[in-house]
Amino acid sequence: MVSSSHEGLHQICQKDPAGFTRTLQRVLHIPIPEPREFAVLNADLTEIEPVERRVDTLLRAETDVGTYLLVVESQGKQDKDKRSSWAYYLSYLYAKYRWEPVLIVLTQSRSTARWAMQPIRLGLPGWHSLTVRPLVLSPENVPLIADEAEAQRDVFLAAFSAMTHGKGRGAAAILKPLAAALATTDTDSAGMLAQFVESCLVDAQAKEIWKELMMPVNYFFRHEVAEKVRAEAREEGREEGIEQERASMVLRILDWRGVPVPDSVRERVKACSDLGQLEVWAQRAVGAASAEDLFAEGPK
């Protein structure tokens, strides 16, 4: 289980490097060559002298025009020591590998983003021996994707959008279309993205919405986030009425999505005691255009 937004923001890049480079191209509009192959490298930059230096994520990207090192740093707040560290990271990596290093800073804070974007210039005024220009992804430039069709076109970007905006109440706007997009993605990828999104949500309302949206989905129950939700349910004494809770979940998803629920549909869902059937209905509720769509494909 990803334990924090700091870890989530950079570890998602390790899990889907191709999705991450597509996001860089789309958000920053920079001509990054299309990688043919990726490798996650050791992020420890400590030398023989006992001075520990470690980047968050280090990726090697093989392209038709050369090999690049993507140095990914997750930054929660301003840190004056980081600016000297970043210059060291790039110089050390180039000296070690002879591949071009690219510094990418990920943050959920607009003020931290503006700070991180400032060039690092070392040398004389007007004659800089070294200039570092970080690429920054933040709520300032990562789009807030609240459209289901757009989320389905690029599920990684939609998930990364929710993670980047995870500190603000605006994050809730992406969760419903993102849940629907994840339903169209293979189980393992969807489960992985669901965990990373959960780790980056700070707003209490957004976290609760995400838990409720994800809890009924089959792939979600094989991941540690679901175990956490079930543990909370047991602590609150809700485990005994799991059928009623699951039925209520189906109806809440429809309500959150603004889908009108006739009394006949509400009564049929509440009367169901088959957990498997309720899980199927919960999955359909994420993308249903009408409440009756829950039953469109037969009993299961």
JSON list of C-alpha atoms in Angstrom, two decimals, residues 123-282:
[
{"chain": "A", "resi": 123, "resn": "GLY", "atom": "CA", "xyz": [28.56, 30.90, -11.65]},
{"chain": "A", "resi": 124, "resn": "LEU", "atom": "CA", "xyz": [29.15, 34.60, -12.31]},
{"chain": "A", "resi": 125, "resn": "PRO", "atom": "CA", "xyz": [26.34, 37.09, -13.01]},
{"chain": "A", "resi": 126, "resn": "GLY", "atom": "CA", "xyz": [25.78, 37.01, -16.76]},
{"chain": "A", "resi": 127, "resn": "TRP", "atom": "CA", "xyz": [28.09, 34.01, -17.15]},
{"chain": "A", "resi": 128, "resn": "HIS", "atom": "CA", "xyz": [26.62, 30.87, -15.65]},
{"chain": "A", "resi": 129, "resn": "SER", "atom": "CA", "xyz": [28.78, 27.78, -15.52]},
{"chain": "A", "resi": 130, "resn": "LEU", "atom": "CA", "xyz": [25.74, 25.58, -14.87]},
{"chain": "A", "resi": 131, "resn": "THR", "atom": "CA", "xyz": [22.02, 26.20, -15.32]},
{"chain": "A", "resi": 132, "resn": "VAL", "atom": "CA", "xyz": [19.35, 23.76, -14.16]},
{"chain": "A", "resi": 133, "resn": "ARG", "atom": "CA", "xyz": [15.80, 24.22, -15.45]},
{"chain": "A", "resi": 134, "resn": "PRO", "atom": "CA", "xyz": [13.40, 21.75, -13.81]},
{"chain": "A", "resi": 135, "resn": "LEU", "atom": "CA", "xyz": [10.28, 20.60, -15.63]},
{"chain": "A", "resi": 136, "resn": "VAL", "atom": "CA", "xyz": [7.36, 20.88, -13.19]},
{"chain": "A", "resi": 137, "resn": "LEU", "atom": "CA", "xyz": [3.98, 19.11, -13.16]},
{"chain": "A", "resi": 138, "resn": "SER", "atom": "CA", "xyz": [1.50, 20.59, -10.68]},
{"chain": "A", "resi": 139, "resn": "PRO", "atom": "CA", "xyz": [-2.09, 21.85, -10.31]},
{"chain": "A", "resi": 140, "resn": "GLU", "atom": "CA", "xyz": [-0.86, 24.90, -12.25]},
{"chain": "A", "resi": 141, "resn": "ASN", "atom": "CA", "xyz": [-0.55, 22.99, -15.53]},
{"chain": "A", "resi": 142, "resn": "VAL", "atom": "CA", "xyz": [-2.00, 19.46, -15.13]},
{"chain": "A", "resi": 143, "resn": "PRO", "atom": "CA", "xyz": [-5.61, 19.63, -16.37]},
{"chain": "A", "resi": 144, "resn": "LEU", "atom": "CA", "xyz": [-8.47, 18.73, -14.03]},
{"chain": "A", "resi": 145, "resn": "ILE", "atom": "CA", "xyz": [-10.24, 16.04, -16.07]},
{"chain": "A", "resi": 146, "resn": "ALA", "atom": "CA", "xyz": [-13.94, 15.93, -15.17]},
{"chain": "A", "resi": 147, "resn": "ASP", "atom": "CA", "xyz": [-15.23, 14.46, -18.46]},
{"chain": "A", "resi": 148, "resn": "GLU", "atom": "CA", "xyz": [-15.76, 10.70, -18.64]},
{"chain": "A", "resi": 149, "resn": "ALA", "atom": "CA", "xyz": [-14.92, 10.40, -22.33]},
{"chain": "A", "resi": 150, "resn": "GLU", "atom": "CA", "xyz": [-11.68, 12.32, -21.87]},
{"chain": "A", "resi": 151, "resn": "ALA", "atom": "CA", "xyz": [-10.77, 10.16, -18.87]},
{"chain": "A", "resi": 152, "resn": "GLN", "atom": "CA", "xyz": [-11.30, 7.01, -20.95]},
{"chain": "A", "resi": 153, "resn": "ARG", "atom": "CA", "xyz": [-9.04, 8.35, -23.74]},
{"chain": "A", "resi": 154, "resn": "ASP", "atom": "CA", "xyz": [-6.07, 8.56, -21.34]},
{"chain": "A", "resi": 155, "resn": "VAL", "atom": "CA", "xyz": [-6.67, 6.74, -18.06]},
{"chain": "A", "resi": 156, "resn": "PHE", "atom": "CA", "xyz": [-3.13, 7.39, -16.80]},
{"chain": "A", "resi": 157, "resn": "LEU", "atom": "CA", "xyz": [-3.49, 11.15, -17.28]},
{"chain": "A", "resi": 158, "resn": "ALA", "atom": "CA", "xyz": [-6.91, 11.06, -15.60]},
{"chain": "A", "resi": 159, "resn": "ALA", "atom": "CA", "xyz": [-5.46, 9.23, -12.59]},
{"chain": "A", "resi": 160, "resn": "PHE", "atom": "CA", "xyz": [-2.44, 11.53, -12.48]},
{"chain": "A", "resi": 161, "resn": "SER", "atom": "CA", "xyz": [-4.81, 14.51, -12.66]},
{"chain": "A", "resi": 162, "resn": "ALA", "atom": "CA", "xyz": [-6.70, 13.29, -9.58]},
{"chain": "A", "resi": 163, "resn": "MET", "atom": "CA", "xyz": [-3.40, 12.71, -7.76]},
{"chain": "A", "resi": 164, "resn": "THR", "atom": "CA", "xyz": [-1.93, 16.09, -8.66]},
{"chain": "A", "resi": 165, "resn": "HIS", "atom": "CA", "xyz": [-5.10, 17.92, -7.58]},
{"chain": "A", "resi": 166, "resn": "GLY", "atom": "CA", "xyz": [-5.48, 15.65, -4.55]},
{"chain": "A", "resi": 167, "resn": "LYS", "atom": "CA", "xyz": [-4.96, 18.40, -1.97]},
{"chain": "A", "resi": 168, "resn": "GLY", "atom": "CA", "xyz": [-7.88, 20.51, -3.16]},
{"chain": "A", "resi": 169, "resn": "ARG", "atom": "CA", "xyz": [-11.63, 19.98, -3.08]},
{"chain": "A", "resi": 170, "resn": "GLY", "atom": "CA", "xyz": [-11.54, 20.08, -6.87]},
{"chain": "A", "resi": 171, "resn": "ALA", "atom": "CA", "xyz": [-10.16, 16.53, -6.82]},
{"chain": "A", "resi": 172, "resn": "ALA", "atom": "CA", "xyz": [-13.68, 15.20, -6.19]},
{"chain": "A", "resi": 173, "resn": "ALA", "atom": "CA", "xyz": [-14.75, 16.33, -9.69]},
{"chain": "A", "resi": 174, "resn": "ILE", "atom": "CA", "xyz": [-12.45, 13.80, -11.39]},
{"chain": "A", "resi": 175, "resn": "LEU", "atom": "CA", "xyz": [-13.30, 10.79, -9.25]},
{"chain": "A", "resi": 176, "resn": "LYS", "atom": "CA", "xyz": [-16.59, 9.70, -10.85]},
{"chain": "A", "resi": 177, "resn": "PRO", "atom": "CA", "xyz": [-15.40, 9.91, -14.47]},
{"chain": "A", "resi": 178, "resn": "LEU", "atom": "CA", "xyz": [-12.11, 8.31, -13.42]},
{"chain": "A", "resi": 179, "resn": "ALA", "atom": "CA", "xyz": [-13.94, 5.40, -11.78]},
{"chain": "A", "resi": 180, "resn": "ALA", "atom": "CA", "xyz": [-15.88, 4.85, -15.00]},
{"chain": "A", "resi": 181, "resn": "ALA", "atom": "CA", "xyz": [-12.65, 4.98, -17.03]},
{"chain": "A", "resi": 182, "resn": "LEU", "atom": "CA", "xyz": [-10.98, 2.45, -14.72]},
{"chain": "A", "resi": 183, "resn": "ALA", "atom": "CA", "xyz": [-13.88, 0.07, -15.35]},
{"chain": "A", "resi": 184, "resn": "THR", "atom": "CA", "xyz": [-12.70, -0.11, -18.99]},
{"chain": "A", "resi": 185, "resn": "THR", "atom": "CA", "xyz": [-9.07, -0.84, -18.01]},
{"chain": "A", "resi": 186, "resn": "ASP", "atom": "CA", "xyz": [-7.53, -4.25, -17.30]},
{"chain": "A", "resi": 187, "resn": "THR", "atom": "CA", "xyz": [-7.87, -5.36, -13.69]},
{"chain": "A", "resi": 188, "resn": "ASP", "atom": "CA", "xyz": [-4.24, -5.14, -12.59]},
{"chain": "A", "resi": 189, "resn": "SER", "atom": "CA", "xyz": [-3.64, -1.68, -14.06]},
{"chain": "A", "resi": 190, "resn": "ALA", "atom": "CA", "xyz": [-6.92, -0.37, -12.68]},
{"chain": "A", "resi": 191, "resn": "GLY", "atom": "CA", "xyz": [-6.14, -1.70, -9.21]},
{"chain": "A", "resi": 192, "resn": "MET", "atom": "CA", "xyz": [-2.68, -0.15, -9.26]},
{"chain": "A", "resi": 193, "resn": "LEU", "atom": "CA", "xyz": [-4.00, 3.26, -10.34]},
{"chain": "A", "resi": 194, "resn": "ALA", "atom": "CA", "xyz": [-6.78, 3.10, -7.74]},
{"chain": "A", "resi": 195, "resn": "GLN", "atom": "CA", "xyz": [-4.21, 2.68, -4.97]},
{"chain": "A", "resi": 196, "resn": "PHE", "atom": "CA", "xyz": [-2.07, 5.57, -6.14]},
{"chain": "A", "resi": 197, "resn": "VAL", "atom": "CA", "xyz": [-5.07, 7.88, -6.40]},
{"chain": "A", "resi": 198, "resn": "GLU", "atom": "CA", "xyz": [-6.20, 6.95, -2.88]},
{"chain": "A", "resi": 199, "resn": "SER", "atom": "CA", "xyz": [-2.74, 7.74, -1.50]},
{"chain": "A", "resi": 200, "resn": "CYS", "atom": "CA", "xyz": [-2.80, 11.30, -2.86]},
{"chain": "A", "resi": 201, "resn": "LEU", "atom": "CA", "xyz": [-6.29, 12.43, -1.84]},
{"chain": "A", "resi": 202, "resn": "VAL", "atom": "CA", "xyz": [-6.23, 14.84, 1.10]},
{"chain": "A", "resi": 203, "resn": "ASP", "atom": "CA", "xyz": [-9.73, 16.34, 1.10]},
{"chain": "A", "resi": 204, "resn": "ALA", "atom": "CA", "xyz": [-11.93, 14.25, 3.43]},
{"chain": "A", "resi": 205, "resn": "GLN", "atom": "CA", "xyz": [-14.95, 14.37, 1.12]},
{"chain": "A", "resi": 206, "resn": "ALA", "atom": "CA", "xyz": [-12.88, 13.27, -1.87]},
{"chain": "A", "resi": 207, "resn": "LYS", "atom": "CA", "xyz": [-11.36, 10.38, 0.08]},
{"chain": "A", "resi": 208, "resn": "GLU", "atom": "CA", "xyz": [-14.80, 9.17, 1.17]},
{"chain": "A", "resi": 209, "resn": "ILE", "atom": "CA", "xyz": [-16.20, 9.39, -2.36]},
{"chain": "A", "resi": 210, "resn": "TRP", "atom": "CA", "xyz": [-13.25, 7.42, -3.72]},
{"chain": "A", "resi": 211, "resn": "LYS", "atom": "CA", "xyz": [-13.60, 4.69, -1.11]},
{"chain": "A", "resi": 212, "resn": "GLU", "atom": "CA", "xyz": [-17.28, 4.32, -1.87]},
{"chain": "A", "resi": 213, "resn": "LEU", "atom": "CA", "xyz": [-16.73, 4.30, -5.64]},
{"chain": "A", "resi": 214, "resn": "MET", "atom": "CA", "xyz": [-13.97, 1.71, -5.48]},
{"chain": "A", "resi": 215, "resn": "MET", "atom": "CA", "xyz": [-15.30, -0.61, -2.79]},
{"chain": "A", "resi": 216, "resn": "PRO", "atom": "CA", "xyz": [-17.85, -2.47, -4.97]},
{"chain": "A", "resi": 217, "resn": "VAL", "atom": "CA", "xyz": [-15.56, -3.07, -7.93]},
{"chain": "A", "resi": 218, "resn": "ASN", "atom": "CA", "xyz": [-14.26, -6.63, -8.13]},
{"chain": "A", "resi": 219, "resn": "TYR", "atom": "CA", "xyz": [-10.61, -5.81, -8.92]},
{"chain": "A", "resi": 220, "resn": "PHE", "atom": "CA", "xyz": [-10.52, -3.46, -5.97]},
{"chain": "A", "resi": 221, "resn": "PHE", "atom": "CA", "xyz": [-11.15, -6.21, -3.44]},
{"chain": "A", "resi": 222, "resn": "ARG", "atom": "CA", "xyz": [-7.82, -7.83, -4.31]},
{"chain": "A", "resi": 223, "resn": "HIS", "atom": "CA", "xyz": [-5.85, -4.76, -3.23]},
{"chain": "A", "resi": 224, "resn": "GLU", "atom": "CA", "xyz": [-4.72, -3.44, 0.15]},
{"chain": "A", "resi": 225, "resn": "VAL", "atom": "CA", "xyz": [-6.86, -0.32, -0.04]},
{"chain": "A", "resi": 226, "resn": "ALA", "atom": "CA", "xyz": [-9.97, -2.51, 0.11]},
{"chain": "A", "resi": 227, "resn": "GLU", "atom": "CA", "xyz": [-8.61, -4.30, 3.15]},
{"chain": "A", "resi": 228, "resn": "LYS", "atom": "CA", "xyz": [-8.23, -0.92, 4.84]},
{"chain": "A", "resi": 229, "resn": "VAL", "atom": "CA", "xyz": [-11.83, 0.03, 4.01]},
{"chain": "A", "resi": 230, "resn": "ARG", "atom": "CA", "xyz": [-13.15, -3.30, 5.28]},
{"chain": "A", "resi": 231, "resn": "ALA", "atom": "CA", "xyz": [-11.16, -2.91, 8.50]},
{"chain": "A", "resi": 232, "resn": "GLU", "atom": "CA", "xyz": [-12.75, 0.49, 9.03]},
{"chain": "A", "resi": 233, "resn": "ALA", "atom": "CA", "xyz": [-16.16, -1.06, 8.38]},
{"chain": "A", "resi": 234, "resn": "ARG", "atom": "CA", "xyz": [-15.56, -3.70, 11.04]},
{"chain": "A", "resi": 235, "resn": "GLU", "atom": "CA", "xyz": [-14.48, -1.05, 13.54]},
{"chain": "A", "resi": 236, "resn": "GLU", "atom": "CA", "xyz": [-17.69, 0.84, 12.89]},
{"chain": "A", "resi": 237, "resn": "GLY", "atom": "CA", "xyz": [-19.79, -2.32, 13.39]},
{"chain": "A", "resi": 238, "resn": "ARG", "atom": "CA", "xyz": [-21.04, -2.41, 9.80]},
{"chain": "A", "resi": 239, "resn": "GLU", "atom": "CA", "xyz": [-19.70, -5.83, 8.76]},
{"chain": "A", "resi": 240, "resn": "GLU", "atom": "CA", "xyz": [-22.79, -7.80, 9.85]},
{"chain": "A", "resi": 241, "resn": "GLY", "atom": "CA", "xyz": [-25.08, -5.99, 7.44]},
{"chain": "A", "resi": 242, "resn": "ILE", "atom": "CA", "xyz": [-22.81, -6.33, 4.41]},
{"chain": "A", "resi": 243, "resn": "GLU", "atom": "CA", "xyz": [-25.66, -7.01, 1.95]},
{"chain": "A", "resi": 244, "resn": "GLN", "atom": "CA", "xyz": [-27.52, -3.89, 3.08]},
{"chain": "A", "resi": 245, "resn": "GLU", "atom": "CA", "xyz": [-24.30, -1.88, 2.97]},
{"chain": "A", "resi": 246, "resn": "ARG", "atom": "CA", "xyz": [-23.50, -3.07, -0.56]},
{"chain": "A", "resi": 247, "resn": "ALA", "atom": "CA", "xyz": [-27.03, -2.29, -1.75]},
{"chain": "A", "resi": 248, "resn": "SER", "atom": "CA", "xyz": [-26.76, 1.16, -0.22]},
{"chain": "A", "resi": 249, "resn": "MET", "atom": "CA", "xyz": [-23.44, 1.61, -2.03]},
{"chain": "A", "resi": 250, "resn": "VAL", "atom": "CA", "xyz": [-25.05, 0.91, -5.41]},
{"chain": "A", "resi": 251, "resn": "LEU", "atom": "CA", "xyz": [-27.68, 3.58, -4.78]},
{"chain": "A", "resi": 252, "resn": "ARG", "atom": "CA", "xyz": [-25.16, 6.10, -3.44]},
{"chain": "A", "resi": 253, "resn": "ILE", "atom": "CA", "xyz": [-23.03, 5.80, -6.57]},
{"chain": "A", "resi": 254, "resn": "LEU", "atom": "CA", "xyz": [-26.07, 6.60, -8.73]},
{"chain": "A", "resi": 255, "resn": "ASP", "atom": "CA", "xyz": [-27.01, 9.51, -6.46]},
{"chain": "A", "resi": 256, "resn": "TRP", "atom": "CA", "xyz": [-23.48, 10.97, -6.58]},
{"chain": "A", "resi": 257, "resn": "ARG", "atom": "CA", "xyz": [-23.50, 10.74, -10.38]},
{"chain": "A", "resi": 258, "resn": "GLY", "atom": "CA", "xyz": [-26.82, 12.58, -10.50]},
{"chain": "A", "resi": 259, "resn": "VAL", "atom": "CA", "xyz": [-28.68, 9.62, -12.03]},
{"chain": "A", "resi": 260, "resn": "PRO", "atom": "CA", "xyz": [-32.40, 9.64, -11.01]},
{"chain": "A", "resi": 261, "resn": "VAL", "atom": "CA", "xyz": [-33.39, 6.45, -9.17]},
{"chain": "A", "resi": 262, "resn": "PRO", "atom": "CA", "xyz": [-37.08, 5.43, -9.37]},
{"chain": "A", "resi": 263, "resn": "ASP", "atom": "CA", "xyz": [-38.64, 3.78, -6.32]},
{"chain": "A", "resi": 264, "resn": "SER", "atom": "CA", "xyz": [-38.95, 0.50, -8.22]},
{"chain": "A", "resi": 265, "resn": "VAL", "atom": "CA", "xyz": [-35.19, 0.36, -8.82]},
{"chain": "A", "resi": 266, "resn": "ARG", "atom": "CA", "xyz": [-34.41, 1.42, -5.27]},
{"chain": "A", "resi": 267, "resn": "GLU", "atom": "CA", "xyz": [-36.66, -1.30, -3.83]},
{"chain": "A", "resi": 268, "resn": "ARG", "atom": "CA", "xyz": [-35.22, -4.02, -6.11]},
{"chain": "A", "resi": 269, "resn": "VAL", "atom": "CA", "xyz": [-31.66, -3.17, -5.13]},
{"chain": "A", "resi": 270, "resn": "LYS", "atom": "CA", "xyz": [-32.46, -3.06, -1.41]},
{"chain": "A", "resi": 271, "resn": "ALA", "atom": "CA", "xyz": [-34.29, -6.40, -1.61]},
{"chain": "A", "resi": 272, "resn": "CYS", "atom": "CA", "xyz": [-31.31, -8.19, -3.16]},
{"chain": "A", "resi": 273, "resn": "SER", "atom": "CA", "xyz": [-29.29, -10.44, -0.81]},
{"chain": "A", "resi": 274, "resn": "ASP", "atom": "CA", "xyz": [-26.93, -11.87, -3.46]},
{"chain": "A", "resi": 275, "resn": "LEU", "atom": "CA", "xyz": [-23.49, -10.24, -2.92]},
{"chain": "A", "resi": 276, "resn": "GLY", "atom": "CA", "xyz": [-22.29, -11.29, -6.37]},
{"chain": "A", "resi": 277, "resn": "GLN", "atom": "CA", "xyz": [-25.30, -9.65, -8.01]},
{"chain": "A", "resi": 278, "resn": "LEU", "atom": "CA", "xyz": [-24.82, -6.48, -5.94]},
{"chain": "A", "resi": 279, "resn": "GLU", "atom": "CA", "xyz": [-21.18, -6.28, -7.05]},
{"chain": "A", "resi": 280, "resn": "VAL", "atom": "CA", "xyz": [-22.27, -6.51, -10.69]},
{"chain": "A", "resi": 281, "resn": "TRP", "atom": "CA", "xyz": [-24.81, -3.76, -10.18]},
{"chain": "A", "resi": 282, "resn": "ALA", "atom": "CA", "xyz": [-22.24, -1.60, -8.38]}
]
